[in-house]
mmCIF file of C-alpha atoms in Angstrom:
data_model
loop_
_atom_site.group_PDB
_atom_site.id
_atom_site.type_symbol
_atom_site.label_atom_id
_atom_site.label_comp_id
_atom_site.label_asym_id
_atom_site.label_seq_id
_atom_site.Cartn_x
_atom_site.Cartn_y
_atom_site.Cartn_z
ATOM 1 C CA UNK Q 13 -4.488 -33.191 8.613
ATOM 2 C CA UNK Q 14 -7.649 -34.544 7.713
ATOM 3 C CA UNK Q 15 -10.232 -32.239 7.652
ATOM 4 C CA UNK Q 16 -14.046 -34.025 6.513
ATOM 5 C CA UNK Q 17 -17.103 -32.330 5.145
ATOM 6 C CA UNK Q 18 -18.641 -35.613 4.452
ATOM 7 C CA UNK Q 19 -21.772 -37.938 5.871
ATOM 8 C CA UNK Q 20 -19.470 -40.659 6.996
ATOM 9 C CA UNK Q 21 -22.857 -42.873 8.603
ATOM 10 C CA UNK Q 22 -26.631 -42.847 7.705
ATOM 11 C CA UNK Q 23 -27.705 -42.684 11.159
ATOM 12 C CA UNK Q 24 -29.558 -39.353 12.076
ATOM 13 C CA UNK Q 25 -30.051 -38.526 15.626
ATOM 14 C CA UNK Q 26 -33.106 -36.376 15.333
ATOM 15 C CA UNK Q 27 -33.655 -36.238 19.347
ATOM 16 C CA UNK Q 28 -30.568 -34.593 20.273
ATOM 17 C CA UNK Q 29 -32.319 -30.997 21.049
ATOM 18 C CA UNK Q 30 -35.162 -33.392 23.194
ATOM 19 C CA UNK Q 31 -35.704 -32.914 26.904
ATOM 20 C CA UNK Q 32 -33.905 -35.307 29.755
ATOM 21 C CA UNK Q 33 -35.924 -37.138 31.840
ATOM 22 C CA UNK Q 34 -37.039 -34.760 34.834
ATOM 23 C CA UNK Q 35 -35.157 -34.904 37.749
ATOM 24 C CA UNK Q 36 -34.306 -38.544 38.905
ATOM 25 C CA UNK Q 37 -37.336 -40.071 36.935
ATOM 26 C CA UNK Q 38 -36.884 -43.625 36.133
ATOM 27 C CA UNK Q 39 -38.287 -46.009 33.677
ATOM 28 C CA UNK Q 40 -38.418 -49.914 34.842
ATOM 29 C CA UNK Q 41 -37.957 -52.577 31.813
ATOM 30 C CA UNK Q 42 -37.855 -55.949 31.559
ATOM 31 C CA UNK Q 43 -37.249 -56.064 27.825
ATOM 32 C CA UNK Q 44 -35.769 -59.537 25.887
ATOM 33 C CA UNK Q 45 -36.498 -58.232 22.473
ATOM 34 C CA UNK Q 46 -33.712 -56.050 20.904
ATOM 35 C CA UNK Q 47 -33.644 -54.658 17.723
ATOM 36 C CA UNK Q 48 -36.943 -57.739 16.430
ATOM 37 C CA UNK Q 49 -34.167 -60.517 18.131
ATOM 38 C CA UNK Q 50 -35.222 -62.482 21.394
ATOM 39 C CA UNK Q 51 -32.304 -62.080 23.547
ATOM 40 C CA UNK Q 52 -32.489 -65.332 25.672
ATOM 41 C CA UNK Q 53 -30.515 -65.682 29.403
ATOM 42 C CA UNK Q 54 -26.997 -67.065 29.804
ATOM 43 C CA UNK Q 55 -27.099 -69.108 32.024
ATOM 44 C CA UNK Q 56 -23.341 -68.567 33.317
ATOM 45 C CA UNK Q 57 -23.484 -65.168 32.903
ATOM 46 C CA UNK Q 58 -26.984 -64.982 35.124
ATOM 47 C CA UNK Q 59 -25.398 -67.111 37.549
ATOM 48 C CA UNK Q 60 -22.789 -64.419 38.411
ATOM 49 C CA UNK Q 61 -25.267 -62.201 39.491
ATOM 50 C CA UNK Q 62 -25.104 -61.505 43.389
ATOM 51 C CA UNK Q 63 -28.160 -61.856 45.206
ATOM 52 C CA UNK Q 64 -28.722 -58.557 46.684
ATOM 53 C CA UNK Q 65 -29.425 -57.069 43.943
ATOM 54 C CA UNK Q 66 -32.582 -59.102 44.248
ATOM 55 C CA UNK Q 67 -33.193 -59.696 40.100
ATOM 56 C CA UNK Q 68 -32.402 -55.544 39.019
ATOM 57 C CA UNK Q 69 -30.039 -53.700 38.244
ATOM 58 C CA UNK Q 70 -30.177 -49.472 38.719
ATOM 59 C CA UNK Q 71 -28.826 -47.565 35.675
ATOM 60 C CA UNK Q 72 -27.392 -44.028 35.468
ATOM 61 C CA UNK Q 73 -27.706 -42.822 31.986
ATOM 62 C CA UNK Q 74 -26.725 -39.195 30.924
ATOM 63 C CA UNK Q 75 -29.370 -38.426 27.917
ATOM 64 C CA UNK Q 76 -29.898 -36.946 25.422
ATOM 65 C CA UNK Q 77 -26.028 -38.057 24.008
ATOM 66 C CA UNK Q 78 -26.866 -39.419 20.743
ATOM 67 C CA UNK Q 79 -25.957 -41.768 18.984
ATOM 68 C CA UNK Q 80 -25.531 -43.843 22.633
ATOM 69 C CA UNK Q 81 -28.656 -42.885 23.890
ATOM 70 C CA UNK Q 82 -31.217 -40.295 23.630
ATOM 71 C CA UNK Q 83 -34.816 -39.784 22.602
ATOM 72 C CA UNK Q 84 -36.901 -40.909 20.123
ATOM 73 C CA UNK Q 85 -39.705 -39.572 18.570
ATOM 74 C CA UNK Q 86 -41.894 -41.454 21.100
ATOM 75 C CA UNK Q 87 -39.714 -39.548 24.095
ATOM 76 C CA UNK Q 88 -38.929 -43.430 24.442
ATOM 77 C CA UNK Q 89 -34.814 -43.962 25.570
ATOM 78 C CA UNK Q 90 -33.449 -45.874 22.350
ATOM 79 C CA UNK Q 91 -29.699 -45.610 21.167
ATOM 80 C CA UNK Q 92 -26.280 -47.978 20.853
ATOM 81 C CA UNK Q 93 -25.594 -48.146 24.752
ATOM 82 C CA UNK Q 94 -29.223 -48.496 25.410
ATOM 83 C CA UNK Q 95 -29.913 -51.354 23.306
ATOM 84 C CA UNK Q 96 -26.732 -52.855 24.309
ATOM 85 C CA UNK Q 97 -27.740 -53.095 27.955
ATOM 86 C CA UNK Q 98 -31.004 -53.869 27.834
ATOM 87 C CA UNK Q 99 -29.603 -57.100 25.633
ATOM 88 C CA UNK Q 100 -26.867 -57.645 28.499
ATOM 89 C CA UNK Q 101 -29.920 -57.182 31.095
ATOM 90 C CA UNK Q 102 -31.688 -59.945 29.277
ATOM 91 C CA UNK Q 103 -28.781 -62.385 28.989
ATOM 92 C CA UNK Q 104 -28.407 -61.485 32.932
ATOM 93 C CA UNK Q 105 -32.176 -62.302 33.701
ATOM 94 C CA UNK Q 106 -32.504 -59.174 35.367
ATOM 95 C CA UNK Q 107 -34.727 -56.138 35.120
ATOM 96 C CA UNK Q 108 -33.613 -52.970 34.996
ATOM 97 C CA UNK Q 109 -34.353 -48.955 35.521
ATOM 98 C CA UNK Q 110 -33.407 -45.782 34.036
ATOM 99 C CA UNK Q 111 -32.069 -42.941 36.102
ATOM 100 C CA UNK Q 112 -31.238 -40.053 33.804
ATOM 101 C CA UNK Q 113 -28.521 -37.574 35.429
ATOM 102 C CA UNK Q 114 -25.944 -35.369 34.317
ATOM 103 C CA UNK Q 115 -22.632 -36.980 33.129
ATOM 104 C CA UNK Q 116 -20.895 -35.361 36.147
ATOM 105 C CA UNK Q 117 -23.712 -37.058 38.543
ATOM 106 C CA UNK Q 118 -23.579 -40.612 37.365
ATOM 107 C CA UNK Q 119 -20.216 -41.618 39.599
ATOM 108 C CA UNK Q 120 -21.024 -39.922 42.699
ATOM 109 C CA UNK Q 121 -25.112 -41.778 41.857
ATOM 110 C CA UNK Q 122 -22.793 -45.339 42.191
ATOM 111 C CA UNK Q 123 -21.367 -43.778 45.760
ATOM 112 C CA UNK Q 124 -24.190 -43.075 47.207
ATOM 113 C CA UNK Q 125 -25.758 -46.224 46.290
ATOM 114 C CA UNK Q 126 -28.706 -45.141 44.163
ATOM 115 C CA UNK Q 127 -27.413 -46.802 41.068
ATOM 116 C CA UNK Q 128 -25.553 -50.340 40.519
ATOM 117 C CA UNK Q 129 -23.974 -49.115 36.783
ATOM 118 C CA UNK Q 130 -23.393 -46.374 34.728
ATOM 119 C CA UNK Q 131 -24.900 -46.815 31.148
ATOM 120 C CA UNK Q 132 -23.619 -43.417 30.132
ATOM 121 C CA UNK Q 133 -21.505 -43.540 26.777
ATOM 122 C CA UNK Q 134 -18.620 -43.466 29.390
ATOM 123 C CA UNK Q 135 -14.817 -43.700 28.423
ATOM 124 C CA UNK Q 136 -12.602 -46.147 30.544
ATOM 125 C CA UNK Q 137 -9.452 -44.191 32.204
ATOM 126 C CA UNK Q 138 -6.699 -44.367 35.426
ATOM 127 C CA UNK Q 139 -8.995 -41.847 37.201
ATOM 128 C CA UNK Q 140 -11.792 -43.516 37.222
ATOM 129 C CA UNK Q 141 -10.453 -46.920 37.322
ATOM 130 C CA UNK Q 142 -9.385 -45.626 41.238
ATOM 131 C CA UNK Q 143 -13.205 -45.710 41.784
ATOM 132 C CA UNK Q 144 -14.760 -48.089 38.749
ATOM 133 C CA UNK Q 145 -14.360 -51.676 37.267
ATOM 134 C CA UNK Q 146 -15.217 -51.299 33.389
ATOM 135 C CA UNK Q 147 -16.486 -53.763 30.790
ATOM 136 C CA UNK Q 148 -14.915 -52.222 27.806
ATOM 137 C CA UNK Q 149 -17.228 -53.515 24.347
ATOM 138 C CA UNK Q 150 -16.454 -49.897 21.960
ATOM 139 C CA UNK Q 151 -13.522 -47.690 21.394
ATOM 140 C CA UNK Q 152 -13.812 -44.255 21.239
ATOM 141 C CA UNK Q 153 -11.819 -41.292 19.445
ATOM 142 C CA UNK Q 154 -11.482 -37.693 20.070
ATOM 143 C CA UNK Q 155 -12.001 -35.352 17.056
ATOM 144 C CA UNK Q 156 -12.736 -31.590 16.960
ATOM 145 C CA UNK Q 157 -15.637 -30.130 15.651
ATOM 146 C CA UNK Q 158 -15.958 -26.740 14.309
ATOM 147 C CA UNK Q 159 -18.146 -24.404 12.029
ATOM 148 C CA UNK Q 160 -18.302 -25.372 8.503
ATOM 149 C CA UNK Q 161 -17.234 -21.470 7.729
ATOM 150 C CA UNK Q 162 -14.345 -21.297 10.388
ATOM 151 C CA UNK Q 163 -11.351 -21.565 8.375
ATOM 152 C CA UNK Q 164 -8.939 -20.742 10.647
ATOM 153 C CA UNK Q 165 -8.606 -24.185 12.169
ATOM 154 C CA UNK Q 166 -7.509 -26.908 10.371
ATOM 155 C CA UNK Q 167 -5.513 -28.807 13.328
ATOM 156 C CA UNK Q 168 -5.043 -29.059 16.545
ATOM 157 C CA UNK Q 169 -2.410 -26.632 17.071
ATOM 158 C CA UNK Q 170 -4.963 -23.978 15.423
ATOM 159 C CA UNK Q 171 -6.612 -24.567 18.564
ATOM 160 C CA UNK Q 172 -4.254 -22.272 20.511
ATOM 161 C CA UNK Q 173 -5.634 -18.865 21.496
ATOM 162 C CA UNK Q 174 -8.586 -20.221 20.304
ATOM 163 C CA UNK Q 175 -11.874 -21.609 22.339
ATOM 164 C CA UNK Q 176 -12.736 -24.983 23.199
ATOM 165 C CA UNK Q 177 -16.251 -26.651 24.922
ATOM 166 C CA UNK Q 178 -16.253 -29.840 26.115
ATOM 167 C CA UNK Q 179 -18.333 -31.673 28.674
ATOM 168 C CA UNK Q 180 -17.638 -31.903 32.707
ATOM 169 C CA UNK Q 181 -16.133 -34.895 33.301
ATOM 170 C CA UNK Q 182 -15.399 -36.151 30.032
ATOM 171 C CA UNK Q 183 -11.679 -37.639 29.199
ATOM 172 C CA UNK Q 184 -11.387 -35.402 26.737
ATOM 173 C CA UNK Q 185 -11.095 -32.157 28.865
ATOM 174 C CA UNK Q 186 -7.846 -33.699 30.643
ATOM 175 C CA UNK Q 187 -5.763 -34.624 27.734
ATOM 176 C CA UNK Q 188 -6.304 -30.776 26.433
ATOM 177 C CA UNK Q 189 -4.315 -29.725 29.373
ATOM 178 C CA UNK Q 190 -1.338 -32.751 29.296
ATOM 179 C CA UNK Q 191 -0.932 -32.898 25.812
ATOM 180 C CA UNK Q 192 -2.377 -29.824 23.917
ATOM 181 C CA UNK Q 193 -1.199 -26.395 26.346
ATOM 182 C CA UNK Q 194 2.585 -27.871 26.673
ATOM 183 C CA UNK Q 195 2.726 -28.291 23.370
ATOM 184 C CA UNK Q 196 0.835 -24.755 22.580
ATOM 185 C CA UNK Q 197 3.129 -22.855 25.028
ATOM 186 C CA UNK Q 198 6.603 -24.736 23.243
ATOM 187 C CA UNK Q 199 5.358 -23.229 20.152
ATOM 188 C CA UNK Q 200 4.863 -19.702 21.957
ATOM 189 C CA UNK Q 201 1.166 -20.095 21.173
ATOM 190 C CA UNK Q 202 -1.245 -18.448 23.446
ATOM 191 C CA UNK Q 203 -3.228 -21.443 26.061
ATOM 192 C CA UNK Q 204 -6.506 -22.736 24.633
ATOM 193 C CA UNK Q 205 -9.487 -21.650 26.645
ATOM 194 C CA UNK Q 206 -11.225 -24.330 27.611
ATOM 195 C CA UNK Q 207 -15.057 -24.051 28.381
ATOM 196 C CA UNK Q 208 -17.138 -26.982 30.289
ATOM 197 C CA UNK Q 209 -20.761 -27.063 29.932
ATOM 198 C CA UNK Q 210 -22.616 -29.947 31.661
ATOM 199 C CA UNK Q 211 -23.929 -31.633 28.882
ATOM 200 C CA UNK Q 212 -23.394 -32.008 25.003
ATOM 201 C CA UNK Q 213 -25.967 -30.459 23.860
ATOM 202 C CA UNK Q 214 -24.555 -26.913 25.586
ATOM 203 C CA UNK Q 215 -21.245 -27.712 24.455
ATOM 204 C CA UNK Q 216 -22.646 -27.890 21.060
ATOM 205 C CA UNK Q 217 -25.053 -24.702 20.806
ATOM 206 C CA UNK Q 218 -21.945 -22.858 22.370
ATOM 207 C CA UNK Q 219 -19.820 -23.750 18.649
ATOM 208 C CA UNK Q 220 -23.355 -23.659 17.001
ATOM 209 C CA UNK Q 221 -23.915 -20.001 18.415
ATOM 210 C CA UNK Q 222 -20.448 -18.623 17.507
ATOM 211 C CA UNK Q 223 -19.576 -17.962 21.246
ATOM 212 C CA UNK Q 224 -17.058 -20.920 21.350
ATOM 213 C CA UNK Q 225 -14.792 -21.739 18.722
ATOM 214 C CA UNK Q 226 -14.568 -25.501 18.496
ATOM 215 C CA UNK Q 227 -15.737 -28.852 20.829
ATOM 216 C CA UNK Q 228 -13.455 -31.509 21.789
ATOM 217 C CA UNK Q 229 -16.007 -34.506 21.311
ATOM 218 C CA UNK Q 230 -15.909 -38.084 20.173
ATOM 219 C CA UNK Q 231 -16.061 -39.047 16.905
ATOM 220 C CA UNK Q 232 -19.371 -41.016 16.822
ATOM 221 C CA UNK Q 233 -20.865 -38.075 18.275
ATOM 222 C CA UNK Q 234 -19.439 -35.714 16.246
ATOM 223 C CA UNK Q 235 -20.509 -37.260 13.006
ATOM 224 C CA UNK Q 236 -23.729 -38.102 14.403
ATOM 225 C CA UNK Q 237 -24.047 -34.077 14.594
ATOM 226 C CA UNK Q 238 -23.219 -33.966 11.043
ATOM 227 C CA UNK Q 239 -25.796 -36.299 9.673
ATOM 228 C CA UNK Q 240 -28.453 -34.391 11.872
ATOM 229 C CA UNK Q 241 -31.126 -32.363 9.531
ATOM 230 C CA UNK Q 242 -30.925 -29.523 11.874
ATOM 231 C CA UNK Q 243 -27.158 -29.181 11.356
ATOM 232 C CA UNK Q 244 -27.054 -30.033 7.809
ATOM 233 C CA UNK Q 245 -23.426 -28.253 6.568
ATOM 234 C CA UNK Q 246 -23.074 -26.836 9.596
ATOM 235 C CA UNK Q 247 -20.392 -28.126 10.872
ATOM 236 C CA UNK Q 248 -16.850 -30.179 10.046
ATOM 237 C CA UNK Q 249 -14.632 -32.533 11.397
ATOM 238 C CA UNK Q 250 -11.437 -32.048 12.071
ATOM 239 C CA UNK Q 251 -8.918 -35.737 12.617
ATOM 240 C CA UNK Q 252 -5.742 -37.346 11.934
ATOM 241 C CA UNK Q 253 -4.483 -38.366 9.087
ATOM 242 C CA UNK Q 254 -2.810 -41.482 10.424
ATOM 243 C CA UNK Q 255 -5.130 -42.614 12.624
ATOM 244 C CA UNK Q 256 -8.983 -42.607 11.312
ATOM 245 C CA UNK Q 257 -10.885 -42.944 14.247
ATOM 246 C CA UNK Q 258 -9.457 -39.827 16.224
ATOM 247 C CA UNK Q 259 -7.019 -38.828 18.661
ATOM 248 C CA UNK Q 260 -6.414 -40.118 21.987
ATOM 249 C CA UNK Q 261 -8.201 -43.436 21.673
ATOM 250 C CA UNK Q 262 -9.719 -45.183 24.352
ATOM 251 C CA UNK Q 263 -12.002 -47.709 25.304
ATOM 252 C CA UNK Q 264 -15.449 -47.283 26.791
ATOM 253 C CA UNK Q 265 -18.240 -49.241 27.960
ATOM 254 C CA UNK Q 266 -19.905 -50.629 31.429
ATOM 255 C CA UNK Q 267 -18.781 -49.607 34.586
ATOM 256 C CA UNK Q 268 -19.648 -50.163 38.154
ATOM 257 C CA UNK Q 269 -17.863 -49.735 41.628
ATOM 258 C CA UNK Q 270 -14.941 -51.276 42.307
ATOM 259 C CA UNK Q 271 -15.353 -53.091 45.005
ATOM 260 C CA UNK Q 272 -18.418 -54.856 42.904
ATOM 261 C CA UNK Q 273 -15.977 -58.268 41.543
ATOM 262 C CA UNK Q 274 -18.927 -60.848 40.707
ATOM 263 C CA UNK Q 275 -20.949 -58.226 38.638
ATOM 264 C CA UNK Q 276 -18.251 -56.903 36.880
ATOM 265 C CA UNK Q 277 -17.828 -61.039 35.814
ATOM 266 C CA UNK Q 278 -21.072 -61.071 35.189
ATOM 267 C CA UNK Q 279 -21.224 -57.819 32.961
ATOM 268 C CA UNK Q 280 -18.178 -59.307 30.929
ATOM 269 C CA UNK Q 281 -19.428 -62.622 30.664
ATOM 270 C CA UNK Q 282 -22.621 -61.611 28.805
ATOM 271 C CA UNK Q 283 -20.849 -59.362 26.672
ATOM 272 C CA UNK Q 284 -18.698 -61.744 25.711
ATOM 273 C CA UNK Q 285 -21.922 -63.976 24.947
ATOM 274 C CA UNK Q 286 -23.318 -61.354 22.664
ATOM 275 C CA UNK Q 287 -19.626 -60.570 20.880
ATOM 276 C CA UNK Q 288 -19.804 -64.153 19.791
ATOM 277 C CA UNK Q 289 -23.326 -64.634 18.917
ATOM 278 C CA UNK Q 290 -22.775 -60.957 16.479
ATOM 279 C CA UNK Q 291 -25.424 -59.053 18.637
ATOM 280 C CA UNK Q 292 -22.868 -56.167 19.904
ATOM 281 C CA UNK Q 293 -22.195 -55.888 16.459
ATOM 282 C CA UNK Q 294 -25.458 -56.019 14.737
ATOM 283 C CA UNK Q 295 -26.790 -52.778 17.030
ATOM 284 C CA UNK Q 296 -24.515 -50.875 16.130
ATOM 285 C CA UNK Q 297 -24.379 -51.587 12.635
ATOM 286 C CA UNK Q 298 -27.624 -50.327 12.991
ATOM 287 C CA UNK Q 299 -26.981 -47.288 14.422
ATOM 288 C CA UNK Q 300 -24.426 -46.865 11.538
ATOM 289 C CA UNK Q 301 -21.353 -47.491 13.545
ATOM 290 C CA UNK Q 302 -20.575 -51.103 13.107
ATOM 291 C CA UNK Q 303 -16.591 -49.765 13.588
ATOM 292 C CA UNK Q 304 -17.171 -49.058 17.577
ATOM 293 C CA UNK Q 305 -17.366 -52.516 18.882
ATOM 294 C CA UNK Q 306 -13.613 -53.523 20.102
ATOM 295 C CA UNK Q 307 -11.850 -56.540 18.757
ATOM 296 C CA UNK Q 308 -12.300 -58.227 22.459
ATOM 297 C CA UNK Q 309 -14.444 -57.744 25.737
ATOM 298 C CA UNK Q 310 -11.596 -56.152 28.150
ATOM 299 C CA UNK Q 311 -12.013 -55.126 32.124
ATOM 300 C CA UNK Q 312 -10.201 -52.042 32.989
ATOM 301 C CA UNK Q 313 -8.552 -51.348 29.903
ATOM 302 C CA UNK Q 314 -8.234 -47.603 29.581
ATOM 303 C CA UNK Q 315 -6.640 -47.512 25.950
ATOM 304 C CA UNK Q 316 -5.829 -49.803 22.722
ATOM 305 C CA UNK Q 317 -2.274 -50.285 21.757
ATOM 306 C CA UNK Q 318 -1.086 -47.666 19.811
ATOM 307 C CA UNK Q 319 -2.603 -46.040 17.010
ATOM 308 C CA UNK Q 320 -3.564 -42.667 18.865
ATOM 309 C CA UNK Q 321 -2.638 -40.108 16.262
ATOM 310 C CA UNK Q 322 -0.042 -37.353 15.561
ATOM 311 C CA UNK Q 323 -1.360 -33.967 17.922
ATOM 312 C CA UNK Q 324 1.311 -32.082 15.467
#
């Protein structure tokens, strides 16, 4: 098991301890200009667009959840996912506003018809598949992150009788119970105790504090809390040896209701636009993750083949 004390990017989030956006406040844009580069309108992709949504497009974002999105030192949104839609907005000729929730809030925002597409860091699964089309562009890996001075876990079956936080409605929460207590309770290992706060920055001040043990996060977030000044040698992650990026891989990206066929197209289509043209992959090379961006643009693609890691 591979255990890392190291930097592994030099991106530091230094907003992840700064306040949401109150309430449902939004924040309209219009922006072409991502990262100094003019994003100009595809044509086919803009064509896609369905009428009623009359040239804009509602986001739900859950922020602060660095390195995807959060704060800046401006209190202006900025981060991977951020960048990356107002670049697909652009290519889409549409404008587009900010409605910060909680992660929980962002599917049942998209039911009620206050929002047209989650913008949220959001991992593509069967469950939400039932309700969501997704536009896959990053994959995402599970790691576990624990105090720098908690030796007694070093894997994941160190986790049993031990604590866990992780956020509501995450992916990672689920695979805990299907994969993780079976195997715990075959080993005659006491269950983990698994603790849901509503947003990462609780999950994290729980391990921070001492009162929880370990987090089940992702691994772009996790090492994004490593190269944070305020948690300098903190913290370390804990992943696979045979599979670098984490456990239980999956893909992530875009999503929108199901029933919503032509934007979904549309969504995909500019993606694909920016794959080709290296934009998806220049933003988050400079966030310090140019690993994240997936080899193709898929639609409802829960999980890459293979390659999700040994839980022994």
């Amino acid at each position: 098991m591979h255990i890392s004390k190291t930097i592994l990017a030099p991106f530091v989030a230094a907003a992840l301890s700064c306040a949401a956006f109150a309430g449902v406040a939004r924040a309209e844009t219009t922006d072409q200009v991502v990262l100094d580069k003019t994003i100009t309108k595809d044509q086919a992709a803009a064509a896609l667009v369905p009428a009623k949504f009359n040239g804009k497009l509602r986001l739900a974002v859950s922020a602060p959840y660095a390195p995807w999105m959060y704060f800046d030192d401006k209190n202006e949104l900025t981060g991977i996912e951020i960048d990356v839609v107002r670049a697909v907005a652009a290519k889409l000729g549409v404008g587009i506003t900010f409605d910060n929730l909680k992660f929980e809030g962002t599917i049942p925002s998209l039911q009620a018809g206050k929002d047209d597409m989650i913008a949220a860091g959001m991992g593509d699964n069967p469950k939400r598949e039932e309700l969501l089309n997704f536009v896959n562009y990053t994959t995402l890996g599970l790691v576990v992150l624990v105090r720098d001075n908690d030796t007694s876990i070093n894997g994941l079956m160190d986790l049993c009788g031990k604590s866990v936080s992780r956020i509501n409605g995450d992916v990672f929460g689920p695979w805990v119970e299907e994969q993780l207590q079976p195997k715990c309770a075959s080993l005659g290992k006491k269950k983990i105790d698994v603790r849901t706060f509503p947003d990462p920055n609780a999950a994290l001040l729980a391990v921070k504090s001492g009162s929880v043990n370990s987090e089940i996060t992702g691994l772009v977030s996790a090492t994004t809390v490593l190269n944070s000044k305020e948690n300098a040698g903190q913290f370390r992650i804990i992943r696979p040896d045979n599979s670098p990026r984490g456990w239980k891989l999956a893909n992530g990206g875009f999503a929108v209701l199901k029933g919503e066929t032509e934007l979904t197209k549309a969504i995909e289509t500019a993606l694909k636009s920016m794959k080709a043209e290296g934009t998806l992959q220049a933003i988050a090379a400079h966030y310090g993750y140019p690993d994240v961006i997936i080899d193709d643009i898929v639609v409802n693609m829960p999980a890459p083949a293979g390659d999700i890691g040994n839980i022994e």
